[in-house]
Amino acid sequence: MMTKIYRSQSDRLLTGLLGGIAEYFHINSQLLRIIFVVLSIIPGHLIGGLLLYVICLVIVPANPNVYGGGHTTYKQNRRNLTDVDEFNDKNDK
């Protein structure tokens, strides 16, 4: 099965984009952030770096497998309890 790139929900400073890319390629996210900043501040490349970041931000989705990453995640991870007795700790002991 092919893995996809997702924005990280745990390794994020702003949007989790570079954290997600680092998770996908199994590299250090701090190193990737430093490389991105250095390449973006080279004279004449700041606008291109920001434009590339925004385009990737629009294209790369949030991780749906992590709580809060997608709108259906909560229901997928939810467990239904059956045959549960309910009592009040103070009165029903």
PDB file of N, CA and C in Angstrom:
ATOM      1  N   MET A   1       0.841  -1.190   0.000  1.00  0.00           N
ATOM      2  CA  MET A   1       0.000   0.000   0.000  1.00  0.00           C
ATOM      3  C   MET A   1       0.884   1.250   0.000  1.00  0.00           C
ATOM      4  N   MET A   2       0.544   2.183  -0.816  1.00  0.00           N
ATOM      5  CA  MET A   2       1.312   3.409  -0.937  1.00  0.00           C
ATOM      6  C   MET A   2       0.915   4.389   0.168  1.00  0.00           C
ATOM      7  N   THR A   3       1.921   4.950   0.835  1.00  0.00           N
ATOM      8  CA  THR A   3       1.627   5.937   1.865  1.00  0.00           C
ATOM      9  C   THR A   3       1.490   7.312   1.228  1.00  0.00           C
ATOM     10  N   LYS A   4       0.729   8.160   1.882  1.00  0.00           N
ATOM     11  CA  LYS A   4       0.501   9.507   1.375  1.00  0.00           C
ATOM     12  C   LYS A   4       1.138  10.515   2.312  1.00  0.00           C
ATOM     13  N   ILE A   5       1.405  11.666   1.780  1.00  0.00           N
ATOM     14  CA  ILE A   5       1.925  12.758   2.609  1.00  0.00           C
ATOM     15  C   ILE A   5       0.730  13.483   3.228  1.00  0.00           C
ATOM     16  N   TYR A   6       0.782  13.651   4.539  1.00  0.00           N
ATOM     17  CA  TYR A   6      -0.233  14.399   5.274  1.00  0.00           C
ATOM     18  C   TYR A   6       0.447  15.467   6.109  1.00  0.00           C
ATOM     19  N   ARG A   7      -0.281  16.518   6.411  1.00  0.00           N
ATOM     20  CA  ARG A   7       0.215  17.504   7.365  1.00  0.00           C
ATOM     21  C   ARG A   7       0.193  16.875   8.745  1.00  0.00           C
ATOM     22  N   SER A   8       1.249  17.034   9.492  1.00  0.00           N
ATOM     23  CA  SER A   8       1.371  16.414  10.807  1.00  0.00           C
ATOM     24  C   SER A   8       0.513  17.150  11.833  1.00  0.00           C
ATOM     25  N   GLN A   9      -0.099  16.389  12.708  1.00  0.00           N
ATOM     26  CA  GLN A   9      -0.865  16.983  13.808  1.00  0.00           C
ATOM     27  C   GLN A   9      -0.036  17.063  15.086  1.00  0.00           C
ATOM     28  N   SER A  10       1.064  16.301  15.142  1.00  0.00           N
ATOM     29  CA  SER A  10       1.878  16.278  16.352  1.00  0.00           C
ATOM     30  C   SER A  10       3.176  17.076  16.193  1.00  0.00           C
ATOM     31  N   ASP A  11       3.757  17.094  15.013  1.00  0.00           N
ATOM     32  CA  ASP A  11       5.013  17.795  14.767  1.00  0.00           C
ATOM     33  C   ASP A  11       4.731  19.025  13.924  1.00  0.00           C
ATOM     34  N   ARG A  12       4.308  20.089  14.594  1.00  0.00           N
ATOM     35  CA  ARG A  12       3.928  21.283  13.851  1.00  0.00           C
ATOM     36  C   ARG A  12       4.370  22.535  14.583  1.00  0.00           C
ATOM     37  N   LEU A  13       4.782  23.521  13.800  1.00  0.00           N
ATOM     38  CA  LEU A  13       5.049  24.854  14.332  1.00  0.00           C
ATOM     39  C   LEU A  13       3.958  25.809  13.875  1.00  0.00           C
ATOM     40  N   LEU A  14       3.636  25.775  12.591  1.00  0.00           N
ATOM     41  CA  LEU A  14       2.545  26.598  12.067  1.00  0.00           C
ATOM     42  C   LEU A  14       1.393  25.719  11.592  1.00  0.00           C
ATOM     43  N   THR A  15       1.627  24.999  10.512  1.00  0.00           N
ATOM     44  CA  THR A  15       0.543  24.222   9.909  1.00  0.00           C
ATOM     45  C   THR A  15       0.794  22.725   9.899  1.00  0.00           C
ATOM     46  N   GLY A  16       2.004  22.288  10.221  1.00  0.00           N
ATOM     47  CA  GLY A  16       2.331  20.876  10.206  1.00  0.00           C
ATOM     48  C   GLY A  16       2.786  20.361   8.848  1.00  0.00           C
ATOM     49  N   LEU A  17       2.911  21.238   7.867  1.00  0.00           N
ATOM     50  CA  LEU A  17       3.284  20.821   6.522  1.00  0.00           C
ATOM     51  C   LEU A  17       4.694  20.234   6.496  1.00  0.00           C
ATOM     52  N   LEU A  18       5.670  20.969   7.004  1.00  0.00           N
ATOM     53  CA  LEU A  18       7.040  20.470   6.976  1.00  0.00           C
ATOM     54  C   LEU A  18       7.217  19.288   7.917  1.00  0.00           C
ATOM     55  N   GLY A  19       6.479  19.247   9.010  1.00  0.00           N
ATOM     56  CA  GLY A  19       6.515  18.082   9.896  1.00  0.00           C
ATOM     57  C   GLY A  19       5.980  16.840   9.209  1.00  0.00           C
ATOM     58  N   GLY A  20       4.928  16.991   8.431  1.00  0.00           N
ATOM     59  CA  GLY A  20       4.366  15.874   7.685  1.00  0.00           C
ATOM     60  C   GLY A  20       5.288  15.383   6.586  1.00  0.00           C
ATOM     61  N   ILE A  21       5.938  16.313   5.897  1.00  0.00           N
ATOM     62  CA  ILE A  21       6.896  15.933   4.859  1.00  0.00           C
ATOM     63  C   ILE A  21       8.083  15.205   5.492  1.00  0.00           C
ATOM     64  N   ALA A  22       8.538  15.689   6.643  1.00  0.00           N
ATOM     65  CA  ALA A  22       9.646  15.030   7.347  1.00  0.00           C
ATOM     66  C   ALA A  22       9.247  13.623   7.806  1.00  0.00           C
ATOM     67  N   GLU A  23       8.011  13.447   8.277  1.00  0.00           N
ATOM     68  CA  GLU A  23       7.545  12.109   8.670  1.00  0.00           C
ATOM     69  C   GLU A  23       7.506  11.181   7.460  1.00  0.00           C
ATOM     70  N   TYR A  24       7.079  11.674   6.324  1.00  0.00           N
ATOM     71  CA  TYR A  24       6.975  10.863   5.116  1.00  0.00           C
ATOM     72  C   TYR A  24       8.340  10.367   4.650  1.00  0.00           C
ATOM     73  N   PHE A  25       9.341  11.260   4.672  1.00  0.00           N
ATOM     74  CA  PHE A  25      10.679  10.899   4.212  1.00  0.00           C
ATOM     75  C   PHE A  25      11.577  10.382   5.339  1.00  0.00           C
ATOM     76  N   HIS A  26      11.064  10.301   6.563  1.00  0.00           N
ATOM     77  CA  HIS A  26      11.805   9.799   7.728  1.00  0.00           C
ATOM     78  C   HIS A  26      13.088  10.593   7.964  1.00  0.00           C
ATOM     79  N   ILE A  27      12.942  11.915   7.985  1.00  0.00           N
ATOM     80  CA  ILE A  27      14.072  12.783   8.278  1.00  0.00           C
ATOM     81  C   ILE A  27      13.694  13.696   9.440  1.00  0.00           C
ATOM     82  N   ASN A  28      14.672  14.374   9.979  1.00  0.00           N
ATOM     83  CA  ASN A  28      14.466  15.276  11.101  1.00  0.00           C
ATOM     84  C   ASN A  28      13.701  16.513  10.629  1.00  0.00           C
ATOM     85  N   SER A  29      12.592  16.818  11.280  1.00  0.00           N
ATOM     86  CA  SER A  29      11.771  17.955  10.857  1.00  0.00           C
ATOM     87  C   SER A  29      12.467  19.295  11.098  1.00  0.00           C
ATOM     88  N   GLN A  30      13.270  19.395  12.153  1.00  0.00           N
ATOM     89  CA  GLN A  30      13.987  20.649  12.408  1.00  0.00           C
ATOM     90  C   GLN A  30      15.001  20.923  11.300  1.00  0.00           C
ATOM     91  N   LEU A  31      15.667  19.869  10.831  1.00  0.00           N
ATOM     92  CA  LEU A  31      16.613  20.020   9.734  1.00  0.00           C
ATOM     93  C   LEU A  31      15.892  20.475   8.463  1.00  0.00           C
ATOM     94  N   LEU A  32      14.734  19.911   8.192  1.00  0.00           N
ATOM     95  CA  LEU A  32      13.952  20.297   7.017  1.00  0.00           C
ATOM     96  C   LEU A  32      13.507  21.759   7.118  1.00  0.00           C
ATOM     97  N   ARG A  33      13.113  22.182   8.307  1.00  0.00           N
ATOM     98  CA  ARG A  33      12.696  23.582   8.500  1.00  0.00           C
ATOM     99  C   ARG A  33      13.869  24.541   8.268  1.00  0.00           C
ATOM    100  N   ILE A  34      15.036  24.169   8.768  1.00  0.00           N
ATOM    101  CA  ILE A  34      16.228  25.017   8.580  1.00  0.00           C
ATOM    102  C   ILE A  34      16.572  25.111   7.097  1.00  0.00           C
ATOM    103  N   ILE A  35      16.542  23.975   6.394  1.00  0.00           N
ATOM    104  CA  ILE A  35      16.831  23.979   4.961  1.00  0.00           C
ATOM    105  C   ILE A  35      15.830  24.844   4.215  1.00  0.00           C
ATOM    106  N   PHE A  36      14.547  24.739   4.562  1.00  0.00           N
ATOM    107  CA  PHE A  36      13.521  25.537   3.888  1.00  0.00           C
ATOM    108  C   PHE A  36      13.751  27.029   4.113  1.00  0.00           C
ATOM    109  N   VAL A  37      14.057  27.413   5.346  1.00  0.00           N
ATOM    110  CA  VAL A  37      14.280  28.835   5.644  1.00  0.00           C
ATOM    111  C   VAL A  37      15.514  29.347   4.910  1.00  0.00           C
ATOM    112  N   VAL A  38      16.592  28.573   4.940  1.00  0.00           N
ATOM    113  CA  VAL A  38      17.824  29.010   4.269  1.00  0.00           C
ATOM    114  C   VAL A  38      17.591  29.164   2.769  1.00  0.00           C
ATOM    115  N   LEU A  39      16.906  28.190   2.154  1.00  0.00           N
ATOM    116  CA  LEU A  39      16.646  28.295   0.721  1.00  0.00           C
ATOM    117  C   LEU A  39      15.677  29.427   0.388  1.00  0.00           C
ATOM    118  N   SER A  40      14.789  29.746   1.335  1.00  0.00           N
ATOM    119  CA  SER A  40      13.820  30.820   1.080  1.00  0.00           C
ATOM    120  C   SER A  40      14.411  32.208   1.240  1.00  0.00           C
ATOM    121  N   ILE A  41      15.457  32.357   2.051  1.00  0.00           N
ATOM    122  CA  ILE A  41      15.998  33.704   2.264  1.00  0.00           C
ATOM    123  C   ILE A  41      17.115  34.046   1.292  1.00  0.00           C
ATOM    124  N   ILE A  42      17.479  33.118   0.417  1.00  0.00           N
ATOM    125  CA  ILE A  42      18.434  33.457  -0.632  1.00  0.00           C
ATOM    126  C   ILE A  42      17.814  34.595  -1.441  1.00  0.00           C
ATOM    127  N   PRO A  43      18.579  35.636  -1.726  1.00  0.00           N
ATOM    128  CA  PRO A  43      18.010  36.791  -2.438  1.00  0.00           C
ATOM    129  C   PRO A  43      17.225  36.393  -3.686  1.00  0.00           C
ATOM    130  N   GLY A  44      15.994  36.873  -3.730  1.00  0.00           N
ATOM    131  CA  GLY A  44      15.136  36.618  -4.880  1.00  0.00           C
ATOM    132  C   GLY A  44      14.284  35.371  -4.766  1.00  0.00           C
ATOM    133  N   HIS A  45      14.418  34.592  -3.694  1.00  0.00           N
ATOM    134  CA  HIS A  45      13.670  33.348  -3.571  1.00  0.00           C
ATOM    135  C   HIS A  45      12.623  33.358  -2.451  1.00  0.00           C
ATOM    136  N   LEU A  46      12.529  34.444  -1.711  1.00  0.00           N
ATOM    137  CA  LEU A  46      11.580  34.509  -0.601  1.00  0.00           C
ATOM    138  C   LEU A  46      10.143  34.362  -1.087  1.00  0.00           C
ATOM    139  N   ILE A  47       9.770  35.072  -2.125  1.00  0.00           N
ATOM    140  CA  ILE A  47       8.402  34.996  -2.652  1.00  0.00           C
ATOM    141  C   ILE A  47       8.129  33.598  -3.194  1.00  0.00           C
ATOM    142  N   GLY A  48       9.096  33.023  -3.907  1.00  0.00           N
ATOM    143  CA  GLY A  48       8.933  31.675  -4.435  1.00  0.00           C
ATOM    144  C   GLY A  48       8.785  30.636  -3.334  1.00  0.00           C
ATOM    145  N   GLY A  49       9.569  30.782  -2.252  1.00  0.00           N
ATOM    146  CA  GLY A  49       9.478  29.858  -1.124  1.00  0.00           C
ATOM    147  C   GLY A  49       8.129  29.945  -0.433  1.00  0.00           C
ATOM    148  N   LEU A  50       7.646  31.166  -0.218  1.00  0.00           N
ATOM    149  CA  LEU A  50       6.336  31.337   0.405  1.00  0.00           C
ATOM    150  C   LEU A  50       5.207  30.846  -0.498  1.00  0.00           C
ATOM    151  N   LEU A  51       5.342  31.101  -1.789  1.00  0.00           N
ATOM    152  CA  LEU A  51       4.341  30.633  -2.746  1.00  0.00           C
ATOM    153  C   LEU A  51       4.309  29.105  -2.783  1.00  0.00           C
ATOM    154  N   LEU A  52       5.464  28.471  -2.801  1.00  0.00           N
ATOM    155  CA  LEU A  52       5.544  27.013  -2.787  1.00  0.00           C
ATOM    156  C   LEU A  52       4.923  26.451  -1.509  1.00  0.00           C
ATOM    157  N   TYR A  53       5.189  27.105  -0.361  1.00  0.00           N
ATOM    158  CA  TYR A  53       4.624  26.657   0.921  1.00  0.00           C
ATOM    159  C   TYR A  53       3.093  26.729   0.892  1.00  0.00           C
ATOM    160  N   VAL A  54       2.556  27.824   0.381  1.00  0.00           N
ATOM    161  CA  VAL A  54       1.104  27.995   0.332  1.00  0.00           C
ATOM    162  C   VAL A  54       0.470  26.995  -0.632  1.00  0.00           C
ATOM    163  N   ILE A  55       1.092  26.755  -1.766  1.00  0.00           N
ATOM    164  CA  ILE A  55       0.560  25.766  -2.722  1.00  0.00           C
ATOM    165  C   ILE A  55       0.551  24.377  -2.093  1.00  0.00           C
ATOM    166  N   CYS A  56       1.656  24.003  -1.441  1.00  0.00           N
ATOM    167  CA  CYS A  56       1.712  22.696  -0.774  1.00  0.00           C
ATOM    168  C   CYS A  56       0.699  22.619   0.367  1.00  0.00           C
ATOM    169  N   LEU A  57       0.493  23.718   1.058  1.00  0.00           N
ATOM    170  CA  LEU A  57      -0.477  23.749   2.146  1.00  0.00           C
ATOM    171  C   LEU A  57      -1.886  23.474   1.642  1.00  0.00           C
ATOM    172  N   VAL A  58      -2.203  23.975   0.472  1.00  0.00           N
ATOM    173  CA  VAL A  58      -3.523  23.748  -0.122  1.00  0.00           C
ATOM    174  C   VAL A  58      -3.657  22.313  -0.625  1.00  0.00           C
ATOM    175  N   ILE A  59      -2.583  21.761  -1.173  1.00  0.00           N
ATOM    176  CA  ILE A  59      -2.629  20.431  -1.783  1.00  0.00           C
ATOM    177  C   ILE A  59      -2.564  19.308  -0.746  1.00  0.00           C
ATOM    178  N   VAL A  60      -1.700  19.437   0.258  1.00  0.00           N
ATOM    179  CA  VAL A  60      -1.467  18.362   1.227  1.00  0.00           C
ATOM    180  C   VAL A  60      -2.551  18.414   2.308  1.00  0.00           C
ATOM    181  N   PRO A  61      -3.313  17.330   2.470  1.00  0.00           N
ATOM    182  CA  PRO A  61      -4.394  17.331   3.469  1.00  0.00           C
ATOM    183  C   PRO A  61      -3.869  17.057   4.876  1.00  0.00           C
ATOM    184  N   ALA A  62      -4.682  17.380   5.867  1.00  0.00           N
ATOM    185  CA  ALA A  62      -4.359  17.047   7.256  1.00  0.00           C
ATOM    186  C   ALA A  62      -4.479  15.539   7.435  1.00  0.00           C
ATOM    187  N   ASN A  63      -3.771  15.000   8.398  1.00  0.00           N
ATOM    188  CA  ASN A  63      -3.781  13.564   8.642  1.00  0.00           C
ATOM    189  C   ASN A  63      -5.143  13.137   9.189  1.00  0.00           C
ATOM    190  N   PRO A  64      -5.880  12.298   8.467  1.00  0.00           N
ATOM    191  CA  PRO A  64      -7.205  11.876   8.935  1.00  0.00           C
ATOM    192  C   PRO A  64      -7.148  10.779   9.986  1.00  0.00           C
ATOM    193  N   ASN A  65      -5.968  10.208  10.247  1.00  0.00           N
ATOM    194  CA  ASN A  65      -5.843   9.104  11.194  1.00  0.00           C
ATOM    195  C   ASN A  65      -5.569   9.561  12.618  1.00  0.00           C
ATOM    196  N   VAL A  66      -5.493  10.855  12.835  1.00  0.00           N
ATOM    197  CA  VAL A  66      -5.201  11.405  14.143  1.00  0.00           C
ATOM    198  C   VAL A  66      -6.410  12.196  14.614  1.00  0.00           C
ATOM    199  N   TYR A  67      -6.744  12.087  15.902  1.00  0.00           N
ATOM    200  CA  TYR A  67      -7.882  12.820  16.446  1.00  0.00           C
ATOM    201  C   TYR A  67      -7.708  14.308  16.161  1.00  0.00           C
ATOM    202  N   GLY A  68      -8.707  14.917  15.606  1.00  0.00           N
ATOM    203  CA  GLY A  68      -8.671  16.332  15.284  1.00  0.00           C
ATOM    204  C   GLY A  68      -8.182  16.602  13.872  1.00  0.00           C
ATOM    205  N   GLY A  69      -7.658  15.588  13.190  1.00  0.00           N
ATOM    206  CA  GLY A  69      -7.115  15.777  11.854  1.00  0.00           C
ATOM    207  C   GLY A  69      -8.166  15.735  10.767  1.00  0.00           C
ATOM    208  N   GLY A  70      -9.296  15.106  11.037  1.00  0.00           N
ATOM    209  CA  GLY A  70     -10.327  14.994  10.023  1.00  0.00           C
ATOM    210  C   GLY A  70     -11.694  15.030  10.662  1.00  0.00           C
ATOM    211  N   HIS A  71     -12.718  15.257   9.883  1.00  0.00           N
ATOM    212  CA  HIS A  71     -14.052  15.417  10.457  1.00  0.00           C
ATOM    213  C   HIS A  71     -14.702  14.087  10.808  1.00  0.00           C
ATOM    214  N   THR A  72     -14.226  12.954  10.303  1.00  0.00           N
ATOM    215  CA  THR A  72     -14.833  11.660  10.624  1.00  0.00           C
ATOM    216  C   THR A  72     -14.020  10.873  11.637  1.00  0.00           C
ATOM    217  N   THR A  73     -12.889  11.388  12.074  1.00  0.00           N
ATOM    218  CA  THR A  73     -11.991  10.637  12.945  1.00  0.00           C
ATOM    219  C   THR A  73     -12.638  10.307  14.286  1.00  0.00           C
ATOM    220  N   TYR A  74     -13.351  11.236  14.866  1.00  0.00           N
ATOM    221  CA  TYR A  74     -13.925  11.007  16.188  1.00  0.00           C
ATOM    222  C   TYR A  74     -14.877   9.823  16.163  1.00  0.00           C
ATOM    223  N   LYS A  75     -15.724   9.744  15.162  1.00  0.00           N
ATOM    224  CA  LYS A  75     -16.675   8.641  15.085  1.00  0.00           C
ATOM    225  C   LYS A  75     -15.978   7.322  14.774  1.00  0.00           C
ATOM    226  N   GLN A  76     -14.912   7.343  14.020  1.00  0.00           N
ATOM    227  CA  GLN A  76     -14.199   6.119  13.698  1.00  0.00           C
ATOM    228  C   GLN A  76     -13.521   5.533  14.927  1.00  0.00           C
ATOM    229  N   ASN A  77     -13.024   6.368  15.822  1.00  0.00           N
ATOM    230  CA  ASN A  77     -12.315   5.900  17.002  1.00  0.00           C
ATOM    231  C   ASN A  77     -13.223   5.706  18.206  1.00  0.00           C
ATOM    232  N   ARG A  78     -14.461   5.995  18.070  1.00  0.00           N
ATOM    233  CA  ARG A  78     -15.391   5.926  19.186  1.00  0.00           C
ATOM    234  C   ARG A  78     -15.839   4.494  19.422  1.00  0.00           C
ATOM    235  N   ARG A  79     -15.948   4.105  20.692  1.00  0.00           N
ATOM    236  CA  ARG A  79     -16.409   2.773  21.050  1.00  0.00           C
ATOM    237  C   ARG A  79     -17.794   2.869  21.663  1.00  0.00           C
ATOM    238  N   ASN A  80     -18.658   1.939  21.306  1.00  0.00           N
ATOM    239  CA  ASN A  80     -19.988   1.879  21.886  1.00  0.00           C
ATOM    240  C   ASN A  80     -19.979   0.902  23.052  1.00  0.00           C
ATOM    241  N   LEU A  81     -20.463   1.340  24.195  1.00  0.00           N
ATOM    242  CA  LEU A  81     -20.528   0.486  25.377  1.00  0.00           C
ATOM    243  C   LEU A  81     -21.932  -0.098  25.505  1.00  0.00           C
ATOM    244  N   THR A  82     -21.998  -1.366  25.888  1.00  0.00           N
ATOM    245  CA  THR A  82     -23.291  -2.022  26.115  1.00  0.00           C
ATOM    246  C   THR A  82     -23.278  -2.674  27.481  1.00  0.00           C
ATOM    247  N   ASP A  83     -24.436  -2.867  28.053  1.00  0.00           N
ATOM    248  CA  ASP A  83     -24.588  -3.496  29.374  1.00  0.00           C
ATOM    249  C   ASP A  83     -23.730  -2.818  30.434  1.00  0.00           C
ATOM    250  N   VAL A  84     -23.867  -1.510  30.563  1.00  0.00           N
ATOM    251  CA  VAL A  84     -23.094  -0.745  31.530  1.00  0.00           C
ATOM    252  C   VAL A  84     -24.024  -0.292  32.636  1.00  0.00           C
ATOM    253  N   ASP A  85     -23.608  -0.530  33.884  1.00  0.00           N
ATOM    254  CA  ASP A  85     -24.372  -0.042  35.035  1.00  0.00           C
ATOM    255  C   ASP A  85     -23.862   1.344  35.389  1.00  0.00           C
ATOM    256  N   GLU A  86     -24.808   2.239  35.595  1.00  0.00           N
ATOM    257  CA  GLU A  86     -24.458   3.615  35.894  1.00  0.00           C
ATOM    258  C   GLU A  86     -24.796   3.895  37.346  1.00  0.00           C
ATOM    259  N   PHE A  87     -23.857   4.528  38.067  1.00  0.00           N
ATOM    260  CA  PHE A  87     -24.125   4.880  39.457  1.00  0.00           C
ATOM    261  C   PHE A  87     -23.393   6.154  39.811  1.00  0.00           C
ATOM    262  N   ASN A  88     -23.868   6.783  40.864  1.00  0.00           N
ATOM    263  CA  ASN A  88     -23.269   8.001  41.385  1.00  0.00           C
ATOM    264  C   ASN A  88     -22.332   7.606  42.523  1.00  0.00           C
ATOM    265  N   ASP A  89     -21.083   8.006  42.472  1.00  0.00           N
ATOM    266  CA  ASP A  89     -20.091   7.605  43.469  1.00  0.00           C
ATOM    267  C   ASP A  89     -20.488   7.969  44.906  1.00  0.00           C
ATOM    268  N   LYS A  90     -21.147   9.048  45.099  1.00  0.00           N
ATOM    269  CA  LYS A  90     -21.458   9.521  46.452  1.00  0.00           C
ATOM    270  C   LYS A  90     -22.646   8.779  47.054  1.00  0.00           C
ATOM    271  N   ASN A  91     -23.644   8.433  46.270  1.00  0.00           N
ATOM    272  CA  ASN A  91     -24.894   7.908  46.838  1.00  0.00           C
ATOM    273  C   ASN A  91     -25.113   6.423  46.583  1.00  0.00           C
ATOM    274  N   ASP A  92     -24.602   5.864  45.521  1.00  0.00           N
ATOM    275  CA  ASP A  92     -24.982   4.516  45.128  1.00  0.00           C
ATOM    276  C   ASP A  92     -23.998   3.426  45.536  1.00  0.00           C
ATOM    277  N   LYS A  93     -23.048   3.702  46.372  1.00  0.00           N
ATOM    278  CA  LYS A  93     -22.098   2.673  46.785  1.00  0.00           C
ATOM    279  C   LYS A  93     -22.752   1.790  47.732  1.00  0.00           C
TER     280      LYS A  93
END
